[in-house]
Short mmCIF file of C-alpha atoms in Angstrom, two decimals:
data_model
loop_
_atom_site.label_atom_id
_atom_site.label_comp_id
_atom_site.label_asym_id
_atom_site.label_seq_id
_atom_site.Cartn_x
_atom_site.Cartn_y
_atom_site.Cartn_z
CA MET A 1 27.38 9.02 -12.63
CA ASP A 2 30.86 7.66 -11.94
CA GLY A 3 30.66 8.92 -8.36
CA GLY A 4 27.38 7.06 -7.87
CA ILE A 5 28.84 3.85 -9.29
CA ARG A 6 31.86 4.12 -6.98
CA GLU A 7 29.46 4.54 -4.07
CA LEU A 8 27.84 1.21 -4.92
CA PHE A 9 31.10 -0.63 -4.32
CA LYS A 10 32.23 1.48 -1.36
CA VAL A 11 31.26 -0.69 1.63
CA PRO A 12 29.71 -4.07 2.35
CA VAL A 13 25.96 -3.81 2.93
CA MET A 14 23.82 -5.95 5.23
CA CYS A 15 20.65 -7.44 3.79
CA GLU A 16 18.63 -7.12 6.98
CA MET A 17 19.29 -5.64 10.39
CA ASP A 18 17.55 -4.67 13.61
CA PHE A 19 15.39 -1.53 13.59
CA GLN A 20 18.04 0.61 15.26
CA GLU A 21 20.77 -0.60 12.91
CA SER A 22 18.51 -0.14 9.89
CA ASP A 23 17.77 3.47 10.78
CA GLN A 24 21.47 4.25 11.23
CA ILE A 25 22.56 2.61 7.99
CA SER A 26 19.77 4.30 6.05
CA ARG A 27 21.02 7.65 7.29
CA ASP A 28 24.61 6.76 6.43
CA ASP A 29 24.29 5.43 2.89
CA GLY A 30 20.93 6.83 1.85
CA ASN A 31 19.09 3.52 1.58
CA ASN A 32 15.29 3.74 1.69
CA ASP A 33 13.62 1.23 3.97
CA HIS A 34 10.58 1.09 1.69
CA ASP A 35 12.80 0.03 -1.20
CA SER A 36 14.02 -2.97 0.73
CA TYR A 37 10.43 -4.07 1.34
CA SER A 38 9.71 -4.21 -2.38
CA THR A 39 12.53 -6.67 -3.04
CA SER A 40 10.54 -9.55 -1.52
CA ILE A 41 13.46 -10.64 0.66
CA LEU A 42 12.02 -13.19 3.07
CA PRO A 43 13.76 -15.19 5.80
CA SER A 44 14.36 -18.83 5.00
CA LEU A 45 12.87 -21.63 7.09
CA SER A 46 16.23 -22.75 8.38
CA VAL A 47 19.02 -21.58 10.66
CA ARG A 48 20.65 -19.67 7.83
CA ASN A 49 18.74 -16.52 6.95
CA ASN A 50 19.32 -13.00 5.73
CA ARG A 51 19.66 -11.37 9.14
CA GLY A 52 23.20 -10.22 9.69
CA PHE A 53 24.34 -11.63 6.34
CA LYS A 54 26.86 -9.29 4.64
CA LEU A 55 27.28 -9.03 0.90
CA ASN A 56 30.70 -9.47 -0.64
CA LYS A 57 32.78 -6.35 -1.07
CA TYR A 58 32.22 -5.81 -4.79
CA VAL A 59 28.59 -6.89 -4.97
CA ILE A 60 25.78 -4.34 -5.41
CA PRO A 61 22.58 -4.76 -3.36
CA PRO A 62 19.61 -4.57 -5.76
CA TYR A 63 17.70 -2.23 -3.43
CA HIS A 64 20.50 0.33 -3.02
CA ARG A 65 19.39 3.93 -3.57
CA VAL A 66 21.99 4.67 -6.26
CA TYR A 67 21.26 1.48 -8.16
CA ARG A 68 17.53 2.19 -8.05
CA THR A 69 18.23 5.65 -9.47
CA TRP A 70 20.26 4.03 -12.24
CA GLU A 71 17.36 1.68 -13.01
CA MET A 72 14.98 4.63 -13.16
CA PHE A 73 17.30 6.33 -15.66
CA LEU A 74 17.35 3.18 -17.80
CA VAL A 75 13.54 3.04 -17.77
CA ILE A 76 13.51 6.52 -19.31
CA LEU A 77 15.92 5.32 -22.01
CA VAL A 78 13.70 2.28 -22.62
CA GLY A 79 10.77 4.66 -23.19
CA TYR A 80 12.85 6.39 -25.85
CA THR A 81 13.72 3.03 -27.42
CA ALA A 82 10.07 1.96 -27.44
CA TRP A 83 9.25 4.98 -29.60
CA VAL A 84 12.27 5.26 -31.88
CA SER A 85 12.77 1.57 -32.81
CA PRO A 86 9.36 1.04 -34.50
CA PHE A 87 9.60 4.53 -36.01
CA GLU A 88 12.97 3.82 -37.66
CA PHE A 89 11.70 0.48 -38.93
CA GLY A 90 8.57 1.99 -40.45
CA PHE A 91 9.65 5.35 -41.81
CA LEU A 92 13.44 5.50 -42.29
CA ASP A 93 15.45 3.86 -45.07
CA LYS A 94 18.86 5.00 -43.90
CA PRO A 95 20.48 6.28 -40.71
CA GLU A 96 19.55 9.82 -39.76
CA GLY A 97 22.31 11.88 -38.15
CA PRO A 98 20.73 12.97 -34.84
CA LEU A 99 18.83 9.72 -34.26
CA SER A 100 21.86 7.59 -35.09
CA VAL A 101 24.05 9.47 -32.61
CA ILE A 102 21.44 9.36 -29.85
CA ASN A 103 20.86 5.64 -30.43
CA ASN A 104 24.55 4.88 -30.02
CA ILE A 105 24.72 7.00 -26.84
CA VAL A 106 21.72 5.09 -25.44
CA ASN A 107 23.39 1.80 -26.35
CA GLY A 108 26.48 2.96 -24.47
CA PHE A 109 24.46 3.32 -21.25
CA PHE A 110 23.08 -0.19 -21.69
CA VAL A 111 26.64 -1.47 -22.18
CA ILE A 112 27.44 -0.03 -18.73
CA ASP A 113 24.36 -1.76 -17.36
CA ILE A 114 25.48 -5.11 -18.77
CA VAL A 115 28.76 -4.75 -16.92
CA LEU A 116 27.02 -3.73 -13.68
CA THR A 117 24.64 -6.67 -13.87
CA PHE A 118 27.58 -9.03 -13.31
CA PHE A 119 27.96 -7.44 -9.85
CA VAL A 120 24.31 -7.15 -8.75
CA ALA A 121 23.13 -9.67 -6.17
CA TYR A 122 19.95 -11.56 -6.97
CA LEU A 123 17.26 -13.24 -4.91
CA ASP A 124 17.19 -17.02 -4.94
CA LYS A 125 13.55 -17.97 -5.51
CA CYS A 126 13.89 -21.21 -3.56
CA THR A 127 15.59 -19.98 -0.37
CA TYR A 128 14.68 -16.24 -0.56
CA ILE A 129 18.29 -15.39 0.20
CA LEU A 130 20.36 -12.82 -1.66
CA VAL A 131 23.07 -14.56 -3.66
CA ASP A 132 26.30 -12.55 -3.58
CA ASP A 133 28.71 -15.06 -5.10
CA GLN A 134 30.01 -13.41 -8.27
CA ARG A 135 30.40 -16.69 -10.13
CA GLN A 136 26.77 -17.60 -9.47
CA ILE A 137 25.65 -14.09 -10.41
CA ALA A 138 27.58 -14.25 -13.69
CA TRP A 139 26.30 -17.75 -14.52
CA LYS A 140 22.70 -16.79 -13.89
CA TYR A 141 22.99 -13.70 -16.07
CA VAL A 142 24.81 -15.45 -18.93
CA THR A 143 22.20 -18.22 -19.01
CA SER A 144 19.23 -15.85 -18.97
CA TRP A 145 19.22 -12.31 -20.41
CA PHE A 146 22.83 -11.79 -21.46
CA THR A 147 22.43 -12.88 -25.10
CA PHE A 148 19.41 -10.67 -25.72
CA ASP A 149 21.09 -7.71 -24.03
CA ILE A 150 24.18 -8.08 -26.21
CA ILE A 151 22.11 -8.27 -29.39
CA SER A 152 20.16 -5.15 -28.44
CA ILE A 153 23.28 -2.97 -28.19
CA ILE A 154 24.75 -3.77 -31.63
CA PRO A 155 24.73 -0.56 -33.75
CA SER A 156 22.35 -0.61 -36.73
CA GLU A 157 25.07 0.70 -39.05
CA LEU A 158 27.22 -2.33 -38.27
CA VAL A 159 24.32 -4.72 -38.85
CA MET A 160 23.61 -3.23 -42.28
CA LYS A 161 27.23 -3.86 -43.30
CA MET A 162 27.15 -7.46 -42.03
CA PHE A 163 23.90 -8.45 -43.78
CA PRO A 164 23.63 -9.16 -47.55
CA PRO A 165 22.17 -6.36 -49.72
CA SER A 166 18.77 -8.06 -49.95
CA LEU A 167 18.36 -7.93 -46.13
CA ARG A 168 19.79 -4.45 -45.54
CA MET A 169 16.60 -2.87 -44.18
CA TYR A 170 17.40 -0.08 -41.76
CA GLY A 171 15.52 -0.42 -38.49
CA LEU A 172 14.66 -4.11 -38.83
CA PHE A 173 17.35 -5.14 -36.36
CA ASN A 174 16.32 -2.32 -34.01
CA ILE A 175 13.04 -4.13 -33.29
CA LEU A 176 15.04 -6.55 -31.15
CA ARG A 177 15.75 -3.68 -28.77
CA LEU A 178 12.14 -3.84 -27.66
CA TRP A 179 13.38 -6.66 -25.46
CA ARG A 180 14.30 -3.90 -23.04
CA LEU A 181 10.60 -3.29 -22.35
CA ARG A 182 10.82 -5.92 -19.58
CA ARG A 183 12.38 -3.16 -17.46
CA VAL A 184 9.25 -1.02 -17.83
CA SER A 185 7.07 -3.93 -16.72
CA ALA A 186 9.23 -4.49 -13.64
CA PHE A 187 9.23 -0.77 -12.93
CA PHE A 188 5.43 -0.54 -12.91
CA SER A 189 5.22 -3.66 -10.74
CA ARG A 190 7.40 -1.95 -8.12
CA LEU A 191 5.32 1.23 -8.29
CA GLU A 192 2.10 -0.75 -7.78
CA GLN A 193 3.53 -2.21 -4.56
CA ASP A 194 4.96 1.10 -3.32
CA ILE A 195 2.61 2.79 -0.87
CA ASN A 196 4.20 6.16 -1.66
CA PHE A 197 2.39 6.18 -5.02
CA ASN A 198 -1.34 6.16 -5.65
CA TYR A 199 -2.31 2.75 -7.02
CA PHE A 200 -5.12 4.14 -9.19
CA TRP A 201 -2.89 6.59 -11.05
CA VAL A 202 -0.06 4.06 -11.43
CA ARG A 203 -2.46 1.63 -13.11
CA CYS A 204 -3.85 4.40 -15.32
CA ALA A 205 -0.33 5.41 -16.37
CA LYS A 206 0.47 1.79 -17.22
CA LEU A 207 -2.68 1.43 -19.33
CA ILE A 208 -1.92 4.67 -21.18
CA PHE A 209 1.65 3.55 -21.90
CA VAL A 210 0.51 0.15 -23.21
CA THR A 211 -2.15 1.74 -25.43
CA LEU A 212 0.16 4.39 -26.91
CA PHE A 213 2.86 1.81 -27.55
CA ALA A 214 0.42 -0.52 -29.34
CA VAL A 215 -0.96 2.33 -31.49
CA HIS A 216 2.55 3.55 -32.37
CA CYS A 217 3.88 0.11 -33.32
CA ALA A 218 0.85 -0.80 -35.41
CA GLY A 219 0.99 2.49 -37.31
CA CYS A 220 4.72 2.12 -38.06
CA PHE A 221 4.43 -1.52 -39.16
CA TYR A 222 1.38 -0.82 -41.34
CA TYR A 223 3.13 2.04 -43.09
CA ARG A 224 6.12 -0.19 -43.83
CA LEU A 225 3.78 -2.54 -45.74
CA ALA A 226 2.72 0.35 -47.97
CA ALA A 227 6.25 1.76 -48.38
CA ASP A 228 7.64 -1.62 -49.59
CA ASN A 229 4.80 -2.28 -52.04
CA ASN A 230 5.81 -2.20 -55.70
CA ASP A 231 2.48 -0.61 -56.59
CA PRO A 232 2.14 2.43 -54.27
CA GLN A 233 -1.37 3.19 -55.54
CA ASN A 234 -2.57 -0.25 -54.44
CA THR A 235 -1.92 0.45 -50.77
CA TRP A 236 -4.05 1.77 -47.93
CA ILE A 237 -2.29 5.15 -47.87
CA GLY A 238 -1.63 5.37 -51.64
CA ALA A 239 -5.34 5.07 -52.43
CA TYR A 240 -5.99 8.05 -50.16
CA MET A 241 -2.77 10.01 -50.77
CA HIS A 242 -1.33 9.30 -54.23
CA ASP A 243 1.92 11.16 -53.66
CA PHE A 244 2.50 10.00 -50.10
CA HIS A 245 6.21 9.34 -50.81
CA GLU A 246 6.66 13.05 -51.46
CA ARG A 247 4.74 14.12 -48.39
CA SER A 248 6.57 15.18 -45.24
CA LEU A 249 7.47 12.64 -42.58
CA SER A 250 5.10 14.22 -40.07
CA VAL A 251 2.11 13.92 -42.44
CA ARG A 252 2.81 10.24 -43.12
CA TYR A 253 3.30 9.52 -39.42
CA VAL A 254 0.12 11.29 -38.33
CA THR A 255 -1.85 9.47 -41.04
CA SER A 256 -0.53 6.11 -39.85
CA ILE A 257 -1.36 6.90 -36.23
CA TYR A 258 -4.83 8.03 -37.29
CA TRP A 259 -5.44 4.68 -38.98
CA SER A 260 -4.09 2.79 -35.98
CA ILE A 261 -6.33 4.61 -33.48
CA THR A 262 -9.48 4.19 -35.57
CA THR A 263 -8.73 0.48 -35.86
CA LEU A 264 -7.93 0.06 -32.19
CA THR A 265 -11.11 1.80 -31.08
CA THR A 266 -13.16 -0.14 -33.69
CA VAL A 267 -14.63 3.09 -35.04
CA GLY A 268 -14.59 1.59 -38.53
CA TYR A 269 -13.05 2.34 -41.90
CA GLY A 270 -14.16 5.19 -44.10
CA ASP A 271 -11.23 6.93 -45.76
CA LEU A 272 -8.43 4.47 -44.90
CA HIS A 273 -8.80 0.73 -45.48
CA ALA A 274 -6.86 -2.27 -46.75
CA GLU A 275 -6.20 -2.41 -50.50
CA ASN A 276 -4.27 -5.68 -50.89
CA THR A 277 -3.98 -9.12 -49.33
CA LYS A 278 -0.94 -8.35 -47.16
CA GLU A 279 -2.70 -5.41 -45.58
CA MET A 280 -5.83 -7.47 -44.96
CA ILE A 281 -3.80 -10.18 -43.23
CA PHE A 282 -2.04 -7.58 -41.08
CA ILE A 283 -5.39 -6.01 -40.09
CA ILE A 284 -6.82 -9.42 -39.20
CA PHE A 285 -4.05 -10.07 -36.70
CA TYR A 286 -4.15 -6.48 -35.45
CA MET A 287 -7.87 -6.72 -34.77
CA LEU A 288 -7.39 -10.02 -32.94
CA PHE A 289 -4.74 -8.32 -30.84
CA ASN A 290 -7.11 -5.42 -30.23
CA LEU A 291 -9.72 -7.80 -28.80
CA GLY A 292 -7.31 -8.78 -26.04
CA LEU A 293 -5.98 -5.26 -25.53
CA LEU A 294 -9.45 -3.70 -25.22
CA ALA A 295 -10.53 -6.46 -22.83
CA TYR A 296 -7.41 -5.77 -20.76
CA ILE A 297 -8.03 -2.00 -20.69
CA VAL A 298 -11.76 -2.20 -20.00
CA GLY A 299 -11.27 -4.87 -17.33
CA ASN A 300 -8.62 -2.85 -15.54
CA MET A 301 -10.58 0.38 -15.67
CA THR A 302 -13.70 -1.42 -14.44
CA ASN A 303 -11.81 -2.90 -11.50
CA LEU A 304 -10.33 0.49 -10.59
CA VAL A 305 -13.71 2.23 -10.71
CA VAL A 306 -15.49 -0.56 -8.83
CA HIS A 307 -12.77 -0.60 -6.19
CA SER A 308 -13.09 3.14 -5.63
CA THR A 309 -16.92 3.09 -5.41
CA ASN A 310 -17.58 -0.29 -3.78
CA LYS A 311 -17.05 0.97 -0.22
CA THR A 312 -19.43 3.88 -0.78
CA LYS A 313 -22.10 1.54 -2.13
CA ASP A 314 -21.69 -0.81 0.84
CA PHE A 315 -21.93 2.17 3.17
CA ARG A 316 -25.16 3.35 1.59
CA ASP A 317 -26.65 -0.15 1.78
CA THR A 318 -25.66 -0.50 5.44
CA ILE A 319 -27.13 2.88 6.38
CA GLN A 320 -30.34 2.11 4.50
CA ALA A 321 -30.66 -1.26 6.27
CA ALA A 322 -30.14 0.41 9.68
CA VAL A 323 -32.78 3.05 8.94
CA ASN A 324 -35.25 0.42 7.74
CA PHE A 325 -34.62 -1.65 10.87
CA ALA A 326 -35.20 1.34 13.15
CA ARG A 327 -38.42 2.36 11.43
CA ARG A 328 -39.77 -1.18 11.17
CA ASN A 329 -39.31 -1.68 14.90
CA HIS A 330 -40.48 1.86 15.79
CA LEU A 331 -37.26 2.74 17.58
CA PRO A 332 -36.96 6.22 19.09
CA ARG A 333 -35.40 8.83 16.84
CA ARG A 334 -32.48 9.20 19.26
CA LEU A 335 -31.55 5.50 18.88
CA GLU A 336 -31.88 5.71 15.11
CA ASP A 337 -29.56 8.70 15.02
CA GLN A 338 -27.04 6.87 17.21
CA MET A 339 -27.11 3.84 14.89
CA VAL A 340 -26.54 5.97 11.80
CA ALA A 341 -23.84 8.05 13.50
CA HIS A 342 -21.95 4.94 14.64
CA LEU A 343 -22.09 3.31 11.18
CA SER A 344 -20.98 6.57 9.56
CA LEU A 345 -18.03 6.80 11.93
CA LYS A 346 -17.10 3.19 11.22
CA PHE A 347 -17.07 3.95 7.50
CA ARG A 348 -14.82 6.97 8.05
CA THR A 349 -12.44 5.07 10.29
CA ASP A 350 -12.17 2.22 7.78
CA SER A 351 -11.29 4.59 4.93
CA GLU A 352 -9.32 7.38 6.62
CA TRP A 353 -7.59 5.48 9.42
CA LEU A 354 -6.82 2.50 7.19
CA GLN A 355 -8.77 -0.04 9.20
CA GLN A 356 -6.46 0.42 12.14
CA LYS A 357 -7.99 -2.40 14.20
CA GLU A 358 -7.44 -4.92 11.40
CA THR A 359 -3.95 -3.57 10.83
CA LEU A 360 -2.98 -3.91 14.49
CA ASP A 361 -4.56 -7.34 14.81
CA SER A 362 -2.48 -8.59 11.87
CA LEU A 363 0.78 -7.65 13.65
CA PRO A 364 2.69 -9.87 16.11
CA LYS A 365 1.78 -9.42 19.76
CA ALA A 366 5.13 -7.81 20.62
CA ILE A 367 4.71 -5.10 17.97
CA GLN A 368 1.12 -4.44 19.07
CA SER A 369 2.29 -4.02 22.67
CA SER A 370 5.12 -1.69 21.64
CA ILE A 371 2.74 0.49 19.60
CA SER A 372 0.13 0.66 22.37
CA ASN A 373 2.70 1.56 25.01
CA PHE A 374 4.29 4.20 22.80
CA LEU A 375 0.91 5.83 22.22
CA PHE A 376 -0.89 5.45 25.55
CA TYR A 377 1.53 4.52 28.35
CA SER A 378 2.07 8.12 29.49
CA LEU A 379 -1.70 8.72 29.57
CA VAL A 380 -2.58 5.60 31.57
CA ASP A 381 0.28 6.30 33.97
CA LYS A 382 -1.51 9.51 35.05
CA VAL A 383 -4.91 7.87 35.66
CA TYR A 384 -5.81 8.11 39.34
CA LEU A 385 -6.55 4.38 39.70
CA PHE A 386 -3.02 3.35 38.65
CA ARG A 387 -0.93 5.85 40.61
CA GLY A 388 1.96 4.07 42.26
CA VAL A 389 1.50 0.69 40.56
CA SER A 390 4.43 -1.15 39.00
CA ASN A 391 5.61 -0.50 35.47
CA ASP A 392 5.03 -4.18 34.66
CA LEU A 393 1.33 -3.86 35.47
CA LEU A 394 0.97 -0.69 33.42
CA PHE A 395 2.74 -2.27 30.46
CA GLN A 396 0.42 -5.30 30.55
CA LEU A 397 -2.70 -3.17 30.97
CA VAL A 398 -1.89 -0.84 28.10
CA SER A 399 -1.05 -3.79 25.86
CA GLU A 400 -4.54 -5.25 26.39
CA MET A 401 -6.51 -2.02 26.03
CA LYS A 402 -8.45 -1.52 22.83
CA VAL A 403 -8.93 1.79 21.05
CA GLU A 404 -12.52 2.70 20.18
CA TYR A 405 -14.09 5.75 18.56
CA PHE A 406 -17.54 7.09 19.38
CA PRO A 407 -19.47 9.76 17.45
CA PRO A 408 -21.17 12.66 19.24
CA LYS A 409 -24.25 11.96 21.40
CA GLU A 410 -23.61 8.21 21.60
CA ASP A 411 -23.96 6.25 24.84
CA VAL A 412 -20.70 4.61 25.87
CA ILE A 413 -22.01 3.08 29.10
CA LEU A 414 -25.66 2.71 30.11
CA ARG A 415 -26.91 2.98 33.66
CA ASN A 416 -27.55 -0.48 35.20
CA GLU A 417 -25.51 -2.09 32.43
CA ALA A 418 -23.48 -5.18 33.41
CA PRO A 419 -19.96 -4.23 34.62
CA ASN A 420 -18.03 -5.72 31.70
CA ASP A 421 -15.67 -2.87 30.70
CA PHE A 422 -14.23 0.38 31.88
CA TYR A 423 -12.90 3.20 29.70
CA ILE A 424 -10.20 5.88 29.73
CA LEU A 425 -10.83 9.06 27.73
CA VAL A 426 -8.00 9.78 25.27
CA ASN A 427 -9.55 12.78 23.54
CA GLY A 428 -13.00 14.25 23.14
CA ALA A 429 -15.52 14.78 25.94
CA LEU A 430 -18.00 12.67 27.94
CA GLU A 431 -21.06 13.70 29.91
CA LEU A 432 -22.10 11.98 33.15
CA VAL A 433 -25.87 11.52 32.90
CA PHE A 434 -28.05 10.56 35.86
CA PHE A 435 -31.73 9.71 35.61
CA LYS A 436 -34.04 10.97 38.32
CA ASN A 437 -37.80 10.52 38.07
CA GLY A 438 -37.34 9.62 34.42
CA VAL A 439 -35.58 12.89 33.64
CA GLU A 440 -31.96 13.14 32.49
CA HIS A 441 -29.62 15.30 34.55
CA VAL A 442 -26.05 16.04 33.45
CA VAL A 443 -24.11 15.84 36.74
CA GLY A 444 -20.55 15.93 35.48
CA GLU A 445 -18.12 15.85 32.58
CA ALA A 446 -15.02 13.76 31.99
CA LYS A 447 -11.80 15.29 30.74
CA ILE A 448 -8.82 13.68 29.05
CA GLY A 449 -7.32 10.98 31.26
CA ASP A 450 -10.52 10.40 33.28
CA MET A 451 -12.05 6.95 33.74
CA CYS A 452 -15.64 5.80 33.44
CA GLY A 453 -17.18 2.52 34.49
CA GLU A 454 -14.37 1.53 36.86
CA ILE A 455 -16.57 1.53 39.97
CA GLY A 456 -18.98 -0.96 38.47
CA VAL A 457 -16.09 -3.22 37.38
CA LEU A 458 -14.17 -3.11 40.68
CA CYS A 459 -17.18 -3.30 43.03
CA TYR A 460 -19.22 -5.80 40.99
CA LYS A 461 -22.08 -3.36 40.73
CA PRO A 462 -24.20 -2.46 37.72
CA GLN A 463 -23.00 0.74 36.14
CA LEU A 464 -24.13 3.72 38.22
CA PHE A 465 -24.37 6.33 35.48
CA THR A 466 -24.86 6.75 31.78
CA TRP A 467 -21.78 8.09 30.01
CA ARG A 468 -22.49 9.88 26.74
CA THR A 469 -20.14 11.55 24.27
CA LYS A 470 -20.41 15.28 23.62
CA ARG A 471 -18.32 15.16 20.46
CA LEU A 472 -16.19 12.68 18.53
CA SER A 473 -14.21 10.86 21.21
CA GLN A 474 -11.44 8.31 21.38
CA LEU A 475 -11.40 5.94 24.36
CA LEU A 476 -9.33 3.04 25.64
CA ARG A 477 -11.46 0.07 26.62
CA MET A 478 -10.36 -2.49 29.21
CA ASN A 479 -12.24 -5.74 29.50
CA ARG A 480 -13.06 -6.79 33.05
CA THR A 481 -12.06 -10.44 32.57
CA MET A 482 -8.67 -9.50 31.12
CA PHE A 483 -8.16 -6.91 33.88
CA ILE A 484 -8.76 -9.57 36.55
CA LYS A 485 -6.28 -11.95 34.91
CA ILE A 486 -3.58 -9.26 34.85
CA ILE A 487 -4.26 -8.35 38.51
CA GLN A 488 -3.92 -12.02 39.43
CA VAL A 489 -0.37 -11.99 38.10
CA ASN A 490 0.41 -8.71 39.89
CA VAL A 491 -1.26 -9.29 43.27
CA GLY A 492 0.85 -6.67 45.04
CA ASP A 493 -0.56 -3.91 42.83
CA TRP A 494 -4.16 -4.79 43.73
CA THR A 495 -3.79 -3.20 47.17
CA ILE A 496 -2.56 0.04 45.56
CA ILE A 497 -5.45 0.08 43.12
CA ARG A 498 -7.95 -0.62 45.90
CA ASN A 499 -6.56 2.22 48.06
CA ASN A 500 -6.61 4.59 45.07
CA LEU A 501 -10.29 3.75 44.54
CA LEU A 502 -11.19 4.36 48.18
CA GLU A 503 -9.33 7.65 48.23
CA HIS A 504 -11.10 8.75 45.07
CA LEU A 505 -14.50 7.88 46.57
CA LYS A 506 -13.68 9.82 49.73
CA GLU A 507 -12.68 12.90 47.74
CA ASN A 508 -15.93 12.80 45.77
CA LYS A 509 -18.71 14.68 47.59
CA ASP A 510 -21.53 13.21 45.53
CA PRO A 511 -24.15 11.42 47.74
CA ILE A 512 -24.24 8.45 45.38
CA MET A 513 -20.47 8.04 45.66
CA GLU A 514 -20.70 8.25 49.45
CA ASN A 515 -23.10 5.29 49.43
CA VAL A 516 -20.69 3.37 47.18
CA LEU A 517 -17.84 4.17 49.58
CA ILE A 518 -19.79 2.91 52.59
CA GLU A 519 -20.73 -0.31 50.84
CA THR A 520 -17.18 -0.85 49.59
CA GLU A 521 -15.77 -0.41 53.09
CA ARG A 522 -18.28 -2.95 54.39
CA MET A 523 -17.14 -5.41 51.77
CA LEU A 524 -13.53 -4.82 52.77
CA ALA A 525 -14.40 -5.42 56.42
CA ARG A 526 -15.97 -8.76 55.46
CA GLY A 527 -12.95 -9.60 53.29
CA GLN A 528 -15.04 -9.75 50.13
CA LEU A 529 -13.04 -7.18 48.18
CA ASP A 530 -9.62 -8.66 48.68
CA LEU A 531 -9.08 -10.06 45.21
CA PRO A 532 -11.80 -9.92 42.60
CA ILE A 533 -10.60 -13.16 41.01
CA ILE A 534 -11.16 -15.30 44.08
CA GLU A 535 -14.88 -14.79 44.38
CA GLU A 536 -17.52 -12.51 42.97
CA PRO A 537 -19.98 -11.66 45.79
CA ARG A 538 -23.34 -10.18 45.02
CA CYS A 539 -23.58 -6.63 46.32
CA SER A 540 -26.87 -5.32 47.57
CA TYR A 541 -27.90 -2.17 45.82
#
């Protein structure tokens, strides 16, 4: 532990840094980038911000790995305190050896934490800047939680000696240590925001902890009412167990917890019920508390269940609406199957691929471009149409391409469709379908890195073929209007693209492609295929 504390003060730490610097520092000092995200450190709206701002030498960053480990250790100790403090108040009349020693050891750890807190930077809620001035840190702590923290570490034995005999009730002062429960609340809040943990199970764990704590406290407090009563037989437990003072501690504790659970769950009272006015008053307030607690538990569980099933219900409703639409309009079975397959794929992509389109669209343009180029630049660079073009053109093209997924047996491009888009196959397989005398003929197949629809886009012709997926396929889509705008900025690359197209048409021995080649060469001879953005002539076909 001492080694970890020395590590906290070892070097100054930057609050924010560039991606390369962040990766290096995280490898050097063990910081976790995800931890820094959960601290809500935001840049201020002024020249001064967190970027490049170094903390003072002896100030601890609140998101440091070692300090977070220390906080986790304290949360475990708080869990122990949450159980033992009500228990000592309800069932013990004097210090017990093992519990007394453990309590003082736990208090010693919290004394260390009080000292550390004077060196932990905090986030200014107005400027969202980490404050590392030790005087400001000390002043903020002294004027907020310092008094309660000091009170919570005073040993119970010392308190009993300080109080007059009439107030010397062991465990009464220990109830003030429940102030430490704020750490558990903050801990669960961090876990709920941490994507490394399942939100559903974090919420369930929080609800279980709150419920067990409420049951434990109520049982301990209710037993104390019976234990302090001058007439033991006129108490809730004395009426049921006349010699409860002589019974073992475990029997009395289990009986108290049994009463508390039956009251919390509103099962009703049969064997255990209030026998005097004090107990009735306590039950009244406990039941009022239970109304809020049950509403909180039921509301949270309902939200968790609804959240997990809502998407499935929406999916079923969407599929049913698509099927009803197809049958009402007497659509062919093939079109109905394509509609259902596409909607099913959309549901899978939204749940499994985390709504990647919405995620990318929410990012700044520069990050979107960097991601697209990292994923697809090498693929687009090998496409025949872009061989020899400049890197600037490729970068701009890849940045504007959109990723789309198609289920098996779905038409990507229809024959005679308007030339609005062309596609590049990333993975999967496409069939080239040609209709002759109303009969479909598969005349080719696209492999990874092949294009489809580019001839219609570049020659201003309706699409020549129908392209249909053979299996689940991922494609890059390029809009014709955006493609023309990019070519207009990179005029020199248009000649390369045009020559690549002509060479590709010459290499293709298909009679249809030979007709396209002849018509394209005629357009070039008339100067109508110089730049597609200047004019859009109507081709005869």
